[in-house]
CSV table of C-alpha atoms in Angstrom, one decimal:
chain,number,residue,atom,x,y,z
A,1,UNK,CA,1.0,12.2,21.3
A,2,UNK,CA,4.3,12.5,19.7
A,3,UNK,CA,5.0,14.4,16.7
A,4,UNK,CA,2.8,17.1,15.2
A,5,UNK,CA,-0.7,16.0,13.6
A,6,UNK,CA,-0.5,16.7,9.6
A,7,UNK,CA,-1.4,20.0,8.2
A,8,UNK,CA,-3.0,20.3,4.9
A,9,UNK,CA,-1.7,22.6,2.5
A,10,UNK,CA,-4.6,24.8,2.1
A,11,UNK,CA,-4.3,25.8,5.6
A,12,UNK,CA,-1.8,28.9,6.7
A,13,UNK,CA,-0.6,28.0,10.1
A,14,UNK,CA,-0.6,24.8,12.5
A,15,UNK,CA,-3.9,24.3,13.8
A,16,UNK,CA,-4.6,23.6,17.4
A,17,UNK,CA,-5.0,19.6,18.7
A,18,UNK,CA,-8.6,21.2,19.3
A,19,UNK,CA,-9.2,21.6,15.8
A,20,UNK,CA,-8.4,17.9,15.0
A,21,UNK,CA,-11.8,16.8,16.4
A,22,UNK,CA,-15.2,17.8,15.1
A,23,UNK,CA,-18.3,19.7,17.1
A,24,UNK,CA,-20.2,16.2,17.4
A,25,UNK,CA,-16.9,13.7,17.7
A,26,UNK,CA,-16.9,12.0,21.1
A,27,UNK,CA,-13.5,12.7,23.0
A,28,UNK,CA,-10.7,9.8,23.1
A,29,UNK,CA,-10.7,8.7,26.5
A,30,UNK,CA,-7.0,7.9,26.4
A,31,UNK,CA,-5.8,11.2,25.5
A,32,UNK,CA,-5.5,9.6,21.8
A,33,UNK,CA,-6.3,11.4,18.6
A,34,UNK,CA,-6.5,11.3,15.0
A,35,UNK,CA,-3.3,12.1,13.0
A,36,UNK,CA,-4.9,13.9,10.1
A,37,UNK,CA,-7.5,16.4,10.7
A,38,UNK,CA,-11.2,15.7,9.6
A,39,UNK,CA,-12.3,18.0,6.7
A,40,UNK,CA,-15.9,17.4,6.3
A,41,UNK,CA,-17.0,18.1,9.9
A,42,UNK,CA,-15.0,21.1,10.1
A,43,UNK,CA,-17.7,23.6,9.0
A,44,UNK,CA,-20.1,22.5,11.3
A,45,UNK,CA,-20.2,25.0,14.0
A,46,UNK,CA,-22.4,25.0,17.1
A,47,UNK,CA,-25.0,27.2,15.3
A,48,UNK,CA,-25.8,24.6,12.0
A,49,UNK,CA,-25.9,21.8,14.4
A,50,UNK,CA,-28.1,23.4,17.0
A,51,UNK,CA,-30.6,24.5,13.8
A,52,UNK,CA,-29.9,20.8,12.7
A,53,UNK,CA,-31.0,19.3,15.7
A,54,UNK,CA,-33.9,22.1,16.3
A,55,UNK,CA,-35.5,20.7,13.1
A,56,UNK,CA,-35.5,16.9,14.1
A,57,UNK,CA,-32.1,16.0,13.1
A,58,UNK,CA,-29.4,14.2,15.4
A,59,UNK,CA,-26.1,13.8,15.9
A,60,UNK,CA,-24.2,10.4,16.8
A,61,UNK,CA,-20.9,11.0,18.2
A,62,UNK,CA,-18.9,7.9,16.5
A,63,UNK,CA,-14.9,7.9,16.9
A,64,UNK,CA,-12.2,7.1,14.4
A,65,UNK,CA,-8.7,7.5,15.1
A,66,UNK,CA,-7.5,8.6,11.5
A,67,UNK,CA,-4.2,7.7,10.4
A,68,UNK,CA,-2.5,9.1,7.6
A,69,UNK,CA,-4.7,9.1,4.1
A,70,UNK,CA,-2.8,8.1,1.1
A,71,UNK,CA,-3.0,9.8,-2.2
A,72,UNK,CA,-1.2,7.1,-3.8
A,73,UNK,CA,-3.2,5.2,-6.7
A,74,UNK,CA,-6.3,3.7,-5.2
A,75,UNK,CA,-3.9,2.5,-2.0
A,76,UNK,CA,-6.5,1.2,0.7
A,77,UNK,CA,-6.4,2.8,4.1
A,78,UNK,CA,-4.5,1.2,6.9
A,79,UNK,CA,-6.4,-0.1,9.9
A,80,UNK,CA,-7.7,2.4,12.1
A,81,UNK,CA,-9.1,2.1,15.8
A,82,UNK,CA,-12.8,2.8,16.1
A,83,UNK,CA,-15.2,3.3,18.4
A,84,UNK,CA,-19.1,3.3,18.9
A,85,UNK,CA,-20.8,4.0,21.9
A,86,UNK,CA,-24.1,1.8,22.9
A,87,UNK,CA,-25.7,5.4,23.1
A,88,UNK,CA,-24.9,6.1,19.0
A,89,UNK,CA,-25.3,2.5,18.1
A,90,UNK,CA,-29.2,2.9,19.6
A,91,UNK,CA,-29.4,6.7,18.3
A,92,UNK,CA,-28.6,5.6,14.8
A,93,UNK,CA,-31.1,2.3,15.2
A,94,UNK,CA,-33.7,4.1,16.2
A,95,UNK,CA,-33.4,7.0,13.0
A,96,UNK,CA,-33.5,3.9,10.7
A,97,UNK,CA,-36.6,2.1,12.6
A,98,UNK,CA,-38.0,5.6,12.5
A,99,UNK,CA,-37.8,5.8,8.2
A,100,UNK,CA,-35.0,8.2,8.9
A,101,UNK,CA,-31.8,8.1,6.9
A,102,UNK,CA,-28.5,8.0,8.1
A,103,UNK,CA,-26.3,10.9,6.5
A,104,UNK,CA,-22.3,10.4,7.4
A,105,UNK,CA,-20.4,13.4,8.0
A,106,UNK,CA,-16.9,12.4,6.4
A,107,UNK,CA,-15.6,9.2,5.2
A,108,UNK,CA,-14.3,8.3,8.4
A,109,UNK,CA,-17.7,8.2,9.6
A,110,UNK,CA,-18.6,6.1,6.6
A,111,UNK,CA,-15.5,3.8,7.6
A,112,UNK,CA,-16.8,3.7,11.2
A,113,UNK,CA,-20.4,3.0,10.6
A,114,UNK,CA,-20.1,0.2,8.5
A,115,UNK,CA,-17.6,-1.5,10.4
A,116,UNK,CA,-20.2,-1.8,13.3
A,117,UNK,CA,-23.1,-2.5,11.2
A,118,UNK,CA,-24.3,-6.4,11.3
A,119,UNK,CA,-25.8,-8.0,8.7
A,120,UNK,CA,-29.2,-7.2,9.7
A,121,UNK,CA,-28.6,-4.0,9.2
A,122,UNK,CA,-28.6,-2.8,12.9
A,123,UNK,CA,-25.9,-1.0,14.2
A,124,UNK,CA,-23.8,-2.5,17.0
A,125,UNK,CA,-21.7,-0.8,19.9
A,126,UNK,CA,-18.3,-1.8,18.9
A,127,UNK,CA,-14.7,-0.7,19.2
A,128,UNK,CA,-11.2,-2.0,17.8
A,129,UNK,CA,-9.3,-1.9,14.9
A,130,UNK,CA,-10.9,-1.8,11.5
A,131,UNK,CA,-9.7,-2.5,8.3
A,132,UNK,CA,-12.8,-2.4,6.3
A,133,UNK,CA,-12.8,-0.9,2.7
A,134,UNK,CA,-16.0,0.7,1.4
A,135,UNK,CA,-16.0,0.2,-2.1
A,136,UNK,CA,-18.5,-0.4,-4.8
A,137,UNK,CA,-18.0,-4.2,-4.7
A,138,UNK,CA,-19.1,-4.1,-0.9
A,139,UNK,CA,-21.7,-1.3,-1.2
A,140,UNK,CA,-23.2,0.3,1.7
A,141,UNK,CA,-25.5,-1.8,4.3
A,142,UNK,CA,-26.3,1.6,6.3
A,143,UNK,CA,-25.5,5.1,5.5
A,144,UNK,CA,-27.7,6.6,3.3
A,145,UNK,CA,-25.5,9.4,2.0
A,146,UNK,CA,-22.7,11.3,2.6
A,147,UNK,CA,-21.4,15.1,3.3
A,148,UNK,CA,-18.0,15.1,2.0
A,149,UNK,CA,-15.2,17.2,-0.1
A,150,UNK,CA,-14.1,15.9,-3.6
A,151,UNK,CA,-10.7,13.9,-2.7
A,152,UNK,CA,-8.0,14.0,-5.3
A,153,UNK,CA,-8.8,12.0,-8.5
A,154,UNK,CA,-6.5,8.9,-7.6
A,155,UNK,CA,-7.5,8.9,-3.4
A,156,UNK,CA,-8.8,5.2,-2.4
A,157,UNK,CA,-11.9,7.8,-0.7
A,158,UNK,CA,-13.1,7.8,-4.3
A,159,UNK,CA,-14.3,4.4,-4.3
A,160,UNK,CA,-16.2,4.7,-1.0
A,161,UNK,CA,-18.4,7.6,-2.7
A,162,UNK,CA,-19.2,5.5,-5.6
A,163,UNK,CA,-20.3,2.8,-3.2
A,164,UNK,CA,-22.4,5.6,-1.5
A,165,UNK,CA,-23.5,7.9,-4.8
A,166,UNK,CA,-22.6,6.0,-7.7
A,167,UNK,CA,-19.9,6.4,-10.1
A,168,UNK,CA,-22.1,8.6,-12.3
A,169,UNK,CA,-22.8,11.0,-9.4
A,170,UNK,CA,-19.2,11.4,-8.3
A,171,UNK,CA,-17.9,11.7,-12.4
A,172,UNK,CA,-20.7,14.6,-12.0
A,173,UNK,CA,-19.3,16.1,-9.1
A,174,UNK,CA,-15.9,16.4,-10.9
A,175,UNK,CA,-17.1,17.9,-13.9
A,176,UNK,CA,-18.9,20.7,-12.1
A,177,UNK,CA,-17.2,23.5,-11.6
A,178,UNK,CA,-17.6,25.4,-8.3
A,179,UNK,CA,-16.4,29.0,-9.0
A,180,UNK,CA,-13.1,28.8,-7.4
A,181,UNK,CA,-11.2,26.9,-9.3
A,182,UNK,CA,-10.2,24.1,-6.8
A,183,UNK,CA,-12.5,21.4,-7.8
A,184,UNK,CA,-12.0,18.4,-10.0
A,185,UNK,CA,-8.5,17.7,-11.5
A,186,UNK,CA,-6.2,20.2,-13.3
A,187,UNK,CA,-7.9,18.9,-16.5
A,188,UNK,CA,-11.3,19.1,-15.4
A,189,UNK,CA,-12.0,15.1,-15.6
A,190,UNK,CA,-12.3,12.7,-13.6
A,191,UNK,CA,-10.3,9.3,-13.9
A,192,UNK,CA,-9.7,6.6,-12.1
C-alpha cells in the first residue's frame, strides 16, 4: 500500500490498518486493502456477531476493495475489485433456498453480491472488477435488506438505498431525527 487510507472527519486520529476490515470480512490474499474505512460494519464486534450466529444467523464474508467514495452530486462509484468465495456463494444460496433473507451490511456488500448474482437469482463464486451501479431502475436481484448509515444527500449511495428500500423509506429516514443532530441535511430535508 502506498499512502494512507482515508480518515473520516468524525474520527479523532488515523486508525490502524486493521480498522479498515470488518469482523466478517475476508482478508485480502495479496495484502491489498480498501482505501476507505467500512463504516456500516464497524460496530459489529465479536459479541453481536456471536449472538447473531447463536440465534441462527450466518455471516458470509465477501470482499470489495473500495476506492474513494465521491460526495459529488450522484457521481457513480468507480470500478472496484471484488471477490465472492465459493463458500460465501454456497452459504448465501443455502440461506435463500431455506427461505431466509439476505441482509447486506453496508453498501459495499450490496455491490459485491449484486455483481455476483446470476439471472436465476443465485450467487456464483466470482472475482474481478465491478462497475455495477445499483439504482432503482435496475433494482436488486438478491439483497432483501441493508444495514447502513445515511449518506450525504448528494451521494450516489442514495440510489442504492432507494433500490433496496424505496424512495419513501429513504426520505423518511432523513426526516426522522436521531437525537444527536447528525442525521439528514442541515435543512432537515432530503433532496435529490
